Amino acid sequence: MWRSAGNLVFVLLSAYALMCLYLYFNQSGMLYLPGYGGANKQATPADAGLVYEELQLVTDDALQLHAWYVPARQARGVILFCHGNAGTIADRLATLELLNELGFAVLIFDYRGYGRSDGEPSEQGTYHDAEAAWQYLRARDYAADEIVIMGRSLGAAVAAQLADRHTPAALVLESSFTSVPDVAAQLYPLLPVRLLSRFSYNTLERLPRIQAPLLIVHSRDDEIIPYSHGRRLFQAANEPKQFLPLKGGHNDAIYVSGIDYYRRGLDEFFQRYVDGV
């Protein structure tokens, strides 16, 4: 009996150890999902009726990133958009169209290893990629106070890091997490994920240092990144700040809440903190 019990304990401990090893070595494949997404990868802003420029941004470590610049007539400014972890810029045409309707030019780029961009994704790599986008806009004669940095999901963490390095006109974080280890601890409560995590993306740590006006957008029903993450980020941030609550899931909250509601929330924030600055 004791031998059987010992064998069972050994099997359980071995399975636990294998799960830990899997999570440790497969983190990049779980976090970065460039092949995921429902869009036609050949789609361009022209498919949404938008004029655009196709760009190749060059990072400070000499990688080329695929990007689009979408101008706007009598633009209120420009939005540097950092997309989420799944899919490519081809999956974000609806976002480009909405931001263009709000009167903003938009620069959107694919991280390294995504779409037609060089390299393989990594945390530091995504930070370099966002910096390349910022430097492109500055070289295009946009002043820092004309640039809004906006990020969604994983892209919100990238956007926050960029806003910690520079001072944009404003920062918009959608469906953002406090940090990768915090999310992992909720998904895998029985595993030592904080010890295993090779990624940080610690937005909670950065927000108290950021001085730009902040809008946090988060759904009460988000099944991937709980609403509590958005509230903790809001509480940690400096004034001025606003919170736009949504309803619906992580990937459909904008539509469940209503496009007009979402658009109005963004517009009111931009009117208060970006227009006329």
Coordinates of N, CA and C in Angstrom, one line a residue, residues 161-241:
Q161 N 5.0 51.6 -21.5 CA 6.5 51.7 -21.4 C 7.0 52.9 -22.3
L162 N 6.3 53.1 -23.5 CA 6.8 54.2 -24.3 C 6.4 55.5 -23.7
A163 N 5.3 55.6 -23.0 CA 4.9 56.9 -22.4 C 5.7 57.1 -21.1
D164 N 6.3 56.1 -20.6 CA 7.2 56.3 -19.5 C 8.6 56.8 -19.9
R165 N 8.9 56.6 -21.2 CA 10.2 57.1 -21.8 C 10.0 58.5 -22.3
H166 N 8.8 58.8 -22.8 CA 8.5 60.1 -23.4 C 7.3 60.7 -22.8
T167 N 6.9 61.9 -23.1 CA 5.7 62.5 -22.6 C 4.8 62.9 -23.8
P168 N 3.8 62.1 -24.1 CA 2.9 62.3 -25.2 C 1.8 63.3 -24.9
A169 N 1.0 63.6 -25.8 CA -0.2 64.5 -25.6 C -1.1 63.8 -24.6
A170 N -1.3 62.5 -24.8 CA -2.2 61.7 -23.9 C -1.8 60.2 -24.1
L171 N -2.3 59.4 -23.2 CA -2.1 57.9 -23.2 C -3.5 57.2 -23.1
V172 N -3.8 56.3 -23.9 CA -5.0 55.5 -23.9 C -4.6 54.0 -23.7
L173 N -5.1 53.4 -22.6 CA -4.9 52.0 -22.4 C -6.2 51.2 -22.4
E174 N -6.3 50.3 -23.3 CA -7.5 49.5 -23.4 C -7.3 48.0 -22.9
S175 N -8.1 47.5 -22.1 CA -8.1 46.1 -21.7 C -6.7 45.7 -21.2
S176 N -6.1 46.5 -20.4 CA -4.7 46.4 -20.0 C -4.6 45.6 -18.7
F177 N -3.5 44.8 -18.6 CA -3.2 44.1 -17.4 C -2.2 44.8 -16.5
T178 N -2.2 44.5 -15.2 CA -1.2 45.2 -14.4 C 0.2 44.7 -14.7
S179 N 0.3 43.3 -14.9 CA 1.6 42.7 -15.3 C 1.3 41.3 -15.8
V180 N 2.2 40.8 -16.5 CA 2.1 39.4 -17.0 C 2.0 38.4 -15.8
P181 N 2.9 38.5 -14.8 CA 2.9 37.6 -13.7 C 1.5 37.6 -12.9
D182 N 0.9 38.8 -12.8 CA -0.4 38.9 -12.2 C -1.5 38.2 -12.9
V183 N -1.5 38.3 -14.3 CA -2.4 37.6 -15.1 C -2.2 36.0 -15.0
A184 N -0.9 35.6 -15.1 CA -0.6 34.2 -15.0 C -1.0 33.6 -13.7
A185 N -0.8 34.4 -12.6 CA -1.2 33.9 -11.2 C -2.7 33.6 -11.1
Q186 N -3.5 34.4 -11.8 CA -4.9 34.2 -11.8 C -5.3 33.0 -12.7
L187 N -4.6 32.8 -13.8 CA -4.9 31.7 -14.7 C -4.4 30.4 -14.2
Y188 N -3.3 30.4 -13.5 CA -2.7 29.1 -13.0 C -2.4 29.2 -11.5
P189 N -3.4 29.3 -10.6 CA -3.3 29.6 -9.2 C -2.5 28.5 -8.5
L190 N -2.4 27.3 -9.0 CA -1.7 26.2 -8.3 C -0.2 26.1 -8.7
L191 N 0.2 26.9 -9.6 CA 1.6 26.9 -10.1 C 2.4 28.1 -9.7
P192 N 3.7 27.9 -9.5 CA 4.6 29.1 -9.0 C 4.9 30.0 -10.2
V193 N 3.9 30.6 -10.8 CA 4.1 31.3 -12.0 C 4.9 32.6 -11.9
R194 N 4.9 33.2 -10.7 CA 5.7 34.4 -10.5 C 7.2 34.1 -10.5
L195 N 7.5 32.9 -10.1 CA 8.9 32.4 -10.1 C 9.3 32.0 -11.6
L196 N 8.3 31.4 -12.3 CA 8.6 30.9 -13.6 C 8.5 32.0 -14.7
S197 N 7.9 33.1 -14.5 CA 7.6 34.0 -15.5 C 8.9 34.6 -16.1
R198 N 9.1 34.6 -17.4 CA 10.2 35.3 -18.1 C 9.8 36.6 -18.6
F199 N 8.6 37.0 -18.4 CA 8.1 38.3 -19.0 C 7.5 39.1 -17.8
S200 N 7.6 40.4 -17.9 CA 7.1 41.3 -16.9 C 5.9 42.2 -17.4
Y201 N 6.2 43.0 -18.4 CA 5.3 44.0 -18.9 C 4.5 44.6 -17.7
N202 N 5.3 45.2 -16.8 CA 4.7 45.7 -15.6 C 4.2 47.2 -15.8
T203 N 2.9 47.3 -16.2 CA 2.3 48.6 -16.4 C 2.0 49.2 -15.1
L204 N 1.6 48.5 -14.1 CA 1.3 49.0 -12.7 C 2.5 49.8 -12.2
E205 N 3.7 49.3 -12.4 CA 4.9 49.9 -11.9 C 5.1 51.2 -12.6
R206 N 4.8 51.3 -13.9 CA 5.1 52.5 -14.7 C 4.2 53.6 -14.5
L207 N 2.9 53.3 -14.3 CA 1.9 54.4 -14.3 C 2.2 55.6 -13.3
P208 N 2.7 55.3 -12.1 CA 2.9 56.5 -11.3 C 4.0 57.4 -11.8
R209 N 4.8 57.0 -12.7 CA 5.8 57.9 -13.3 C 5.3 58.6 -14.5
I210 N 4.2 58.3 -15.1 CA 3.7 58.8 -16.3 C 2.9 60.1 -16.0
Q211 N 3.2 61.2 -16.8 CA 2.6 62.5 -16.5 C 1.5 62.8 -17.5
A212 N 1.4 62.1 -18.6 CA 0.4 62.4 -19.6 C -1.0 62.2 -19.1
P213 N -2.0 62.9 -19.6 CA -3.4 62.6 -19.4 C -3.7 61.2 -19.8
L214 N -4.4 60.5 -19.0 CA -4.6 59.0 -19.2 C -6.1 58.7 -19.3
L215 N -6.5 57.8 -20.3 CA -7.8 57.2 -20.4 C -7.6 55.7 -20.3
I216 N -8.3 55.1 -19.3 CA -8.3 53.6 -19.2 C -9.6 53.1 -19.6
V217 N -9.6 52.2 -20.6 CA -10.9 51.6 -21.1 C -10.9 50.1 -20.7
H218 N -11.9 49.6 -20.0 CA -11.9 48.2 -19.6 C -13.3 47.8 -19.5
S219 N -13.6 46.5 -19.8 CA -14.9 45.9 -19.7 C -15.1 45.2 -18.4
R220 N -16.2 45.4 -17.8 CA -16.6 44.7 -16.5 C -16.7 43.2 -16.7
D221 N -16.9 42.8 -18.0 CA -17.1 41.4 -18.3 C -15.9 40.7 -18.9
D222 N -14.8 41.4 -18.9 CA -13.6 40.8 -19.6 C -13.2 39.5 -19.0
E223 N -13.2 38.5 -19.8 CA -13.0 37.1 -19.3 C -11.5 36.7 -19.4
I224 N -10.7 37.6 -20.0 CA -9.2 37.3 -20.1 C -8.4 38.1 -19.2
I225 N -8.7 39.4 -19.2 CA -8.0 40.3 -18.2 C -9.1 40.9 -17.3
P226 N -9.2 40.5 -16.1 CA -10.3 40.9 -15.2 C -10.3 42.5 -15.1
Y227 N -11.6 42.9 -14.9 CA -11.9 44.3 -14.7 C -11.0 44.9 -13.5
S228 N -10.7 44.1 -12.5 CA -9.9 44.6 -11.4 C -8.5 45.1 -11.9
H229 N -8.0 44.6 -12.9 CA -6.7 45.1 -13.4 C -6.8 46.6 -13.9
G230 N -7.9 46.8 -14.6 CA -8.1 48.2 -15.1 C -8.3 49.2 -13.9
R231 N -9.0 48.7 -12.9 CA -9.3 49.6 -11.7 C -8.0 49.8 -10.9
R232 N -7.2 48.8 -10.8 CA -5.9 49.0 -10.1 C -5.0 49.9 -10.8
L233 N -5.0 49.8 -12.1 CA -4.1 50.7 -12.9 C -4.6 52.2 -12.8
F234 N -6.0 52.3 -12.8 CA -6.5 53.7 -12.7 C -6.2 54.3 -11.3
Q235 N -6.3 53.5 -10.3 CA -5.9 54.0 -9.0 C -4.5 54.4 -8.8
A236 N -3.6 53.7 -9.5 CA -2.2 54.0 -9.4 C -1.7 55.2 -10.2
A237 N -2.5 55.6 -11.2 CA -2.1 56.6 -12.2 C -2.3 58.0 -11.6
N238 N -1.5 58.9 -12.1 CA -1.6 60.3 -11.8 C -2.8 61.0 -12.4
E239 N -3.2 62.1 -11.9 CA -4.2 62.9 -12.6 C -3.5 63.7 -13.6
P240 N -4.1 64.1 -14.7 CA -5.6 63.9 -15.0 C -5.8 62.5 -15.6
K241 N -6.9 61.9 -15.2 CA -7.2 60.6 -15.7 C -8.7 60.4 -15.8

